[in-house]
Short mmCIF file of C-alpha atoms in Angstrom, two decimals:
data_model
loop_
_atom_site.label_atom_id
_atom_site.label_comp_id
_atom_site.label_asym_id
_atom_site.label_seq_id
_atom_site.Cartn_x
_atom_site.Cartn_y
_atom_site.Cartn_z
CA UNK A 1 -30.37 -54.28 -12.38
CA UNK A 2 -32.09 -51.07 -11.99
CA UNK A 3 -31.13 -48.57 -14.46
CA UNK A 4 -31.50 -45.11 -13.36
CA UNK A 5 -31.53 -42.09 -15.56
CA UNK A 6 -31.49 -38.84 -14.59
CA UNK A 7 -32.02 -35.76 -17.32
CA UNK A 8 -31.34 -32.47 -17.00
CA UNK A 9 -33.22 -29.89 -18.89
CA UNK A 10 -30.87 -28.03 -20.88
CA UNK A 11 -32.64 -24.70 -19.80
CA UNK A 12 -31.35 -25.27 -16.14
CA UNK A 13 -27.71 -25.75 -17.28
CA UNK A 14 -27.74 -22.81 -19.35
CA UNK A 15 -29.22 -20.39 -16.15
CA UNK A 16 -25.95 -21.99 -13.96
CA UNK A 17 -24.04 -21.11 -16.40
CA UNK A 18 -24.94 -17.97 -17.54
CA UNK A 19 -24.88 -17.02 -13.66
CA UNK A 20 -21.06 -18.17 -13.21
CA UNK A 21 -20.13 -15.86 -16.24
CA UNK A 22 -22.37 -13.08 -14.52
CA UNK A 23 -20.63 -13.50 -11.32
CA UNK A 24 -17.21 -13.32 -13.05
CA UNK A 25 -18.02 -10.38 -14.96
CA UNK A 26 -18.84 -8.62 -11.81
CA UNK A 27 -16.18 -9.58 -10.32
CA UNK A 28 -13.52 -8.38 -13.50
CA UNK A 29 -15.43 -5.06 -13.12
CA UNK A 30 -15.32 -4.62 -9.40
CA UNK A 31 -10.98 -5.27 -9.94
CA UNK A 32 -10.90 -3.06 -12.66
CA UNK A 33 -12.81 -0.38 -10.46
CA UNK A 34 -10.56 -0.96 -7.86
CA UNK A 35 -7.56 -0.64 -9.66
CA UNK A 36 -8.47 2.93 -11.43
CA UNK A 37 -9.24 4.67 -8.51
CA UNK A 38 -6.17 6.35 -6.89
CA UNK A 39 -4.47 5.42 -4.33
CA UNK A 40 -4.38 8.25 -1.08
CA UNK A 41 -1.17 9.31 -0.37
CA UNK A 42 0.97 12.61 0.37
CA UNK A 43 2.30 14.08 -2.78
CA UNK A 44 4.93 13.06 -4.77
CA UNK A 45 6.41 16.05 -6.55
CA UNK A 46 9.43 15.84 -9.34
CA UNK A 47 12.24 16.29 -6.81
CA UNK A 48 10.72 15.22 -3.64
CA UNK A 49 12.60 13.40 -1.16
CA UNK A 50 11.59 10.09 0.30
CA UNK A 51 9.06 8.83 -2.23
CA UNK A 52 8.36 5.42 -0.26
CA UNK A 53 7.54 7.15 3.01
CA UNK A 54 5.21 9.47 0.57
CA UNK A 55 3.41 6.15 -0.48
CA UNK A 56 2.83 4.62 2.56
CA UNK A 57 1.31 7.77 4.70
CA UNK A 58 -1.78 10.03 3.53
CA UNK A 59 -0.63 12.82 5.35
CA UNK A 60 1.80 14.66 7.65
CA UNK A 61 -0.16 14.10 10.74
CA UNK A 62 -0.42 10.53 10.09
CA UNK A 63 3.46 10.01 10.36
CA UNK A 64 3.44 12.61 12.99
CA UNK A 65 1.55 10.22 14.70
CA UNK A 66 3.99 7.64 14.50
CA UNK A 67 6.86 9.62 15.61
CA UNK A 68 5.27 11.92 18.04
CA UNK A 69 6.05 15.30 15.79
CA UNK A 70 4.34 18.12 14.77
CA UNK A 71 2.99 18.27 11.47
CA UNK A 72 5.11 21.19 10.30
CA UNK A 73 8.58 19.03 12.08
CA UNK A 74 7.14 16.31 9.41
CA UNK A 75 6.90 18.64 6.64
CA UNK A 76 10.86 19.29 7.48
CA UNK A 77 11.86 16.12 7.64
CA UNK A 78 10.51 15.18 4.09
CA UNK A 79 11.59 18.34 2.40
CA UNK A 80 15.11 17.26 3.55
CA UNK A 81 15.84 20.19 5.72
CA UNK A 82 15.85 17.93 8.67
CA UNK A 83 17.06 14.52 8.62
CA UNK A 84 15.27 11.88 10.39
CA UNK A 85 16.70 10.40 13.68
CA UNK A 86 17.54 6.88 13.88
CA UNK A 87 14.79 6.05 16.47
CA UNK A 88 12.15 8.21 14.20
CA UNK A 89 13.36 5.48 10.86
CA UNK A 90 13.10 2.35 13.73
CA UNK A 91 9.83 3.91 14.42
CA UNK A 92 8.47 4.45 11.02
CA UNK A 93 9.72 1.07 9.85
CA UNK A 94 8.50 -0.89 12.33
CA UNK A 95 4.90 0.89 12.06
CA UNK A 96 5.09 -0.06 8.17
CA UNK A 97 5.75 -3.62 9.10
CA UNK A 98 9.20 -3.55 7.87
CA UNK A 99 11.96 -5.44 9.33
CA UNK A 100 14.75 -3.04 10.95
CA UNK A 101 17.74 -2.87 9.42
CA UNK A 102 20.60 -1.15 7.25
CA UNK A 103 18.80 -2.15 3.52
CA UNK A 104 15.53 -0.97 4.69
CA UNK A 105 16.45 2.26 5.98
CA UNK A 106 18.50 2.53 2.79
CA UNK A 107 15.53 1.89 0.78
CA UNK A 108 13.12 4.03 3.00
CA UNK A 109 14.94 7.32 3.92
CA UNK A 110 18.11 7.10 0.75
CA UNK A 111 20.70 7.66 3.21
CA UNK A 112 23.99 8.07 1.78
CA UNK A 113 25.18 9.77 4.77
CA UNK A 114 26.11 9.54 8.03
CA UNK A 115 22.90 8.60 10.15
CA UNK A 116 22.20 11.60 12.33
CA UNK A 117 22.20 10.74 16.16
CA UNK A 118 20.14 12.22 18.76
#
């Protein structure tokens, strides 16, 4: 039988591996980038009302956009002067990705009134 031997120089397996720990390191840093810069969203003051909705939009015109409003209507809907109509939370909800019902509106616009209907 043939006996075949194959070395490796040690130099070679010590560039692969110093290139996998390079590649991870770049990779922990670009997470831990990623994870100090801020997320955009509208702000969230001490007492503000609806602080998911705040999350998931940058701006008043961007749910404006979803529910066809201006952005000063917006701006009254969030500051709780004006409560959202149930189309504008099937709307919203449904533009997040979020199934449509009772515990999501509940979780999204804190209703622990009546719905208003329009």
């Amino acid at each position: 039988m043939n006996d075949l031997t194959i070395t490796i120089p040690a130099e070679y397996i010590r560039n692969l591996i110093n290139q996998e720990l390079d590649a991870r390191k770049e990779v922990e840093e670009s997470e831990l980038k990623k994870a100090r810069e801020g997320r955009k969203h509208m702000r969230i003051g001490k007492y503000s009302c609806y602080p998911r909705l705040r999350r998931s939009f940058e701006s008043f015109e961007e749910l404006g956009g979803v529910i066809n409003k201006s952005a000063g209507a917006v701006q009254q809907r969030m500051s709780g002067k004006i409560p959202f109509t149930t189309r504008e939370k099937e709307l919203i909800l449904k533009y997040l990705g979020v199934e449509v019902n009772t515990v999501n509106k509940r979780k999204y616009f804190d209703i622990g009134k009546k719905e208003v209907r329009r």
